[in-house]
CSV table of C-alpha atoms in Angstrom, one decimal:
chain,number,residue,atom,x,y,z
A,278,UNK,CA,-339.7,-43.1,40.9
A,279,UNK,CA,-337.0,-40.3,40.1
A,280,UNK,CA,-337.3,-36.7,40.5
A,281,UNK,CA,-338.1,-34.5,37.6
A,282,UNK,CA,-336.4,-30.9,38.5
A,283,UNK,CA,-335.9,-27.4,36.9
A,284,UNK,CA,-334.2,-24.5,37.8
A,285,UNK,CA,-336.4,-21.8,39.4
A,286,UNK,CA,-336.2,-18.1,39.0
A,287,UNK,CA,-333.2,-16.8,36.7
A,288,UNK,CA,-330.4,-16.1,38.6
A,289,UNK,CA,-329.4,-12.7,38.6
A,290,UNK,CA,-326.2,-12.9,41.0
A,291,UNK,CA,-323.2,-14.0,40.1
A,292,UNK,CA,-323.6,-16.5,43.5
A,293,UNK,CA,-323.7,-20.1,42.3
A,294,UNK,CA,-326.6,-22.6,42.4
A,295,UNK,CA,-326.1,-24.3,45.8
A,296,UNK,CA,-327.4,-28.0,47.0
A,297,UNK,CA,-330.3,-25.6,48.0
A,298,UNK,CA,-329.8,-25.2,51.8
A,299,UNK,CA,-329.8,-21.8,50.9
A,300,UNK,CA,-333.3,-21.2,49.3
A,301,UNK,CA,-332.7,-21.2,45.9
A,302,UNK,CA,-335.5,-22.6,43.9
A,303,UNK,CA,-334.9,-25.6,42.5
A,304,UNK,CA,-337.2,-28.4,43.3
A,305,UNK,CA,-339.3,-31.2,41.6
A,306,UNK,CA,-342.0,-29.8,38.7
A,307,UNK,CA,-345.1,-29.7,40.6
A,308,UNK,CA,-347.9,-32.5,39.7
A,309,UNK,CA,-350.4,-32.4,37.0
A,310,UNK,CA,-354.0,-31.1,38.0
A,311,UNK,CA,-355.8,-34.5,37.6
A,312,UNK,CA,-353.1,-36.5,39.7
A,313,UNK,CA,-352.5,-38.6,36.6
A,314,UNK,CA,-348.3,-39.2,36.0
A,315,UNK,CA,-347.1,-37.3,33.0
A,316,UNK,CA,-346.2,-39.5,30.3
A,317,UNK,CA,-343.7,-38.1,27.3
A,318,UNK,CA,-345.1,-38.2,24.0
A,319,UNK,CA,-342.5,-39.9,21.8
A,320,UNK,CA,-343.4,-40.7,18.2
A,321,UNK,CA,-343.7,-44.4,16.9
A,322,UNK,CA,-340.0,-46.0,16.4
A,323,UNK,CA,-340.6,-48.3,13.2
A,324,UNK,CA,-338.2,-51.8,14.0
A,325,UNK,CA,-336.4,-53.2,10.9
A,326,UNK,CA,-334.6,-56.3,11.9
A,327,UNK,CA,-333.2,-59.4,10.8
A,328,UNK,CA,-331.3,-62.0,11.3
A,329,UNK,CA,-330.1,-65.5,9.2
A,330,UNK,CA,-328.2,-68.3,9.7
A,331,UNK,CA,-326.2,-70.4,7.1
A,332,UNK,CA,-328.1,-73.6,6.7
A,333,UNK,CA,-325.9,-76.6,7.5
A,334,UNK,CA,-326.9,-78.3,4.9
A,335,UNK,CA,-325.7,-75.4,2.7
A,336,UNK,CA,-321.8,-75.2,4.4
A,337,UNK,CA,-318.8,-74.7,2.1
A,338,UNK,CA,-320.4,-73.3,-0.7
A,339,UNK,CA,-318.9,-73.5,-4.2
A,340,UNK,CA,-320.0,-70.6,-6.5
A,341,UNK,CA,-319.7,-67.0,-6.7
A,342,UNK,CA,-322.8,-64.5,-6.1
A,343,UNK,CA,-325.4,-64.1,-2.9
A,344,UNK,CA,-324.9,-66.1,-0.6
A,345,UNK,CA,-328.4,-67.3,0.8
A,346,UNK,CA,-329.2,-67.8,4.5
A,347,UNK,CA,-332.2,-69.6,4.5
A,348,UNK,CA,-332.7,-70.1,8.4
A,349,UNK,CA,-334.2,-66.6,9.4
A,350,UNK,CA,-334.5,-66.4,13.2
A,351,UNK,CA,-336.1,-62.4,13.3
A,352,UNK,CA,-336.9,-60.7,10.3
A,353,UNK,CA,-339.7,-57.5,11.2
A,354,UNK,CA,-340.5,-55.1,8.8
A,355,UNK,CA,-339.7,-58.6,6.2
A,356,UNK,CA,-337.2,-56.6,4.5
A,357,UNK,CA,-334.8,-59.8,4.1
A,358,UNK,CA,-336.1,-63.0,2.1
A,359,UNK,CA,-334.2,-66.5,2.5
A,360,UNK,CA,-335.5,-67.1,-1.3
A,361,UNK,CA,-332.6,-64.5,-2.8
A,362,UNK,CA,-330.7,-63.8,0.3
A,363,UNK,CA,-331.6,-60.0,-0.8
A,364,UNK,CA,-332.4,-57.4,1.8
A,365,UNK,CA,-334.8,-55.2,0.4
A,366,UNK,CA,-334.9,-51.8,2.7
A,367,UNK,CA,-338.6,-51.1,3.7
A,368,UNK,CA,-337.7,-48.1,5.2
A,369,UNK,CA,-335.3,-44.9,4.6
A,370,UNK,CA,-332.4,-44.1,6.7
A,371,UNK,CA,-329.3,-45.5,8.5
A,372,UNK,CA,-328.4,-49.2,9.0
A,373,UNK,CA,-325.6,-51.2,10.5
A,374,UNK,CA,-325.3,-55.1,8.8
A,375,UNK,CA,-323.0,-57.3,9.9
A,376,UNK,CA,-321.8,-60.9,8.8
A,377,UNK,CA,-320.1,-63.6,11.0
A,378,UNK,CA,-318.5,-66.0,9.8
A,379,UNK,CA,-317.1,-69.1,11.0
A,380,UNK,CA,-314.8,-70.8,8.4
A,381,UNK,CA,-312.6,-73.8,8.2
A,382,UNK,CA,-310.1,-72.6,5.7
A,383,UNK,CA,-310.7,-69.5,3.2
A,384,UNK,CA,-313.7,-67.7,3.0
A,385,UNK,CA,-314.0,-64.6,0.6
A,386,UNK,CA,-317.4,-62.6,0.8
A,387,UNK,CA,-318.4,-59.0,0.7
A,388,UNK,CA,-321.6,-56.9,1.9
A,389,UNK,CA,-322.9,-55.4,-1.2
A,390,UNK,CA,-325.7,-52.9,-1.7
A,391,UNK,CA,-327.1,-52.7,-5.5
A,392,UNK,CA,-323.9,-54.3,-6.7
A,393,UNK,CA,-321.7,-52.3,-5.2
A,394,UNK,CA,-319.2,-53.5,-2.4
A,395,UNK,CA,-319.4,-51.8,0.7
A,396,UNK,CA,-316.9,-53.9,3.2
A,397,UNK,CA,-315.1,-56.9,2.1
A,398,UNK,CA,-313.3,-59.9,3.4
A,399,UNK,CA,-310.8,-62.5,2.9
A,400,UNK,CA,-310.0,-65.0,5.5
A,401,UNK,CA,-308.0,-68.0,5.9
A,402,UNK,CA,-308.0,-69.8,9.1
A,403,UNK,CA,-305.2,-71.4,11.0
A,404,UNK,CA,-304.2,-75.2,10.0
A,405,UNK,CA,-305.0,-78.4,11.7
A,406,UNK,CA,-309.1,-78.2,11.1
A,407,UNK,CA,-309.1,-75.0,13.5
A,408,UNK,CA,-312.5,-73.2,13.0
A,409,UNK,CA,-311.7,-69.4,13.4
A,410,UNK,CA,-314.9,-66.7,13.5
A,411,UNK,CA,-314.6,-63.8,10.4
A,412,UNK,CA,-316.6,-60.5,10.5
A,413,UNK,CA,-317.1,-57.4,8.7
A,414,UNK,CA,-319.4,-55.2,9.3
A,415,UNK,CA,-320.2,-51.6,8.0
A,416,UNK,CA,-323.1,-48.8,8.6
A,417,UNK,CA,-324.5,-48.2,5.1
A,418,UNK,CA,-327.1,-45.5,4.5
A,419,UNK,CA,-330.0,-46.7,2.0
A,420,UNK,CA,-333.1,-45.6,0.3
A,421,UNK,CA,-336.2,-47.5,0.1
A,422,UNK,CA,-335.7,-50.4,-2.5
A,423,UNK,CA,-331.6,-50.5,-2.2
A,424,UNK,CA,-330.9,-54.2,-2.1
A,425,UNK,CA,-327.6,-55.7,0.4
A,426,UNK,CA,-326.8,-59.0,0.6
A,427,UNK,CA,-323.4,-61.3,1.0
A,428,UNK,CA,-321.8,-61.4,-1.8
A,429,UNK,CA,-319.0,-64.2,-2.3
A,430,UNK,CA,-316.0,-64.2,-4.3
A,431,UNK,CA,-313.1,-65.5,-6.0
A,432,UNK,CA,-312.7,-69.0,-7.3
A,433,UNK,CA,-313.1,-72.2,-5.1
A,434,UNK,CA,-315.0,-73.4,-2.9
A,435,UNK,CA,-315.4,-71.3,0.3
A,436,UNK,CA,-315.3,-73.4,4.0
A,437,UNK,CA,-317.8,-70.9,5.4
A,438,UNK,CA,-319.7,-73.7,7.3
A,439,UNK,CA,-322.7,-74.1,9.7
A,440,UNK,CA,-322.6,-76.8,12.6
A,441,UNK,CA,-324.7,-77.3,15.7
A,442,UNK,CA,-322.1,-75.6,17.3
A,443,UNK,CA,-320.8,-73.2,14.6
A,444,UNK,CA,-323.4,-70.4,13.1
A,445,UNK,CA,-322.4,-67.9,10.2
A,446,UNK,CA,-325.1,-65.3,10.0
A,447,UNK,CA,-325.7,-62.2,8.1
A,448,UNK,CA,-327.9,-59.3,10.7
A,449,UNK,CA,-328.6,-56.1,9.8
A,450,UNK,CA,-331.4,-53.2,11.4
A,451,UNK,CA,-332.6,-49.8,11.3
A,452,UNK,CA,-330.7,-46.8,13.2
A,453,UNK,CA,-332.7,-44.3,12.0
């Protein structure tokens, strides 16, 4: 177990604090009354999380809106649903999303909160059926209610696909 310390007496000399062979007084914080440890009191962090994965099933999508990701591995404080593919924030404050991609050609998409674009990206892979990974990512400050979600665009289909060994995912949690 470390050593909790504090400086003694105020120094009043212009000397400076030594590695205390020469008396000064600091030293560990002497031990509660009851012999119990001391134990901080920090307030309750609240945990908004989440994080889903593009459905294989639903790879290379052809339309232009939210794109769902239906296969939620964590979602506390249930602030994302795989129904819309809306996060809805349960909680003021900061947050940090972030979508990764993999794509097998072009893939346009945004992160959008209420309609808005926040960070956007167009990608287009290298040739010969190379899968390349695309991310954006951005630290968006929201008010309970404020809906984000991935928003594709442009015309075409988009190769954003999902294999066993490929996962495009959208994550996104509280700071604070």
């Amino acid at each position: 177990m470390g050593c909790i310390c504090s400086l003694g007496d105020k120094n009043t000399d212009d000397k400076k604090p030594s590695d205390g062979d020469s008396g000064d007084k600091i030293g560990p914080l002497p031990e509660p009354p009851d012999g119990k440890d001391v134990v901080p009191v920090r307030p309750k962090k609240e945990v908004v999380a989440f994080t889903a994965k593009l459905n294989i099933t639903h790879s290379t999508p052809y339309h232009r809106g939210v794109l769902k990701l239906v296969d939620v591995l964590a979602n506390e404080g249930n602030g994302y649903s795989p129904e819309t593919g809306l996060f809805v924030c349960p909680l003021k404050g900061l947050y940090f999303f972030t979508v990764h991609m993999s794509v097998a050609g072009r893939a346009q998409c945004e992160i959008y909160k209420n309609g808005e674009s926040v960070a956007t990206l167009y990608y287009t892979s290298h040739p010969h059926d190379c899968t390349q990974v695309a991310t954006i990512s951005s630290i968006v400050p929201l008010k309970e209610n404020d809906k984000v979600w991935v928003n594709l665009w442009g015309h075409g289909r988009h190769e954003i696909i999902a294999t066993e060994d490929n996962d495009t995912v959208f994550v996104g949690f509280y700071l604070g």
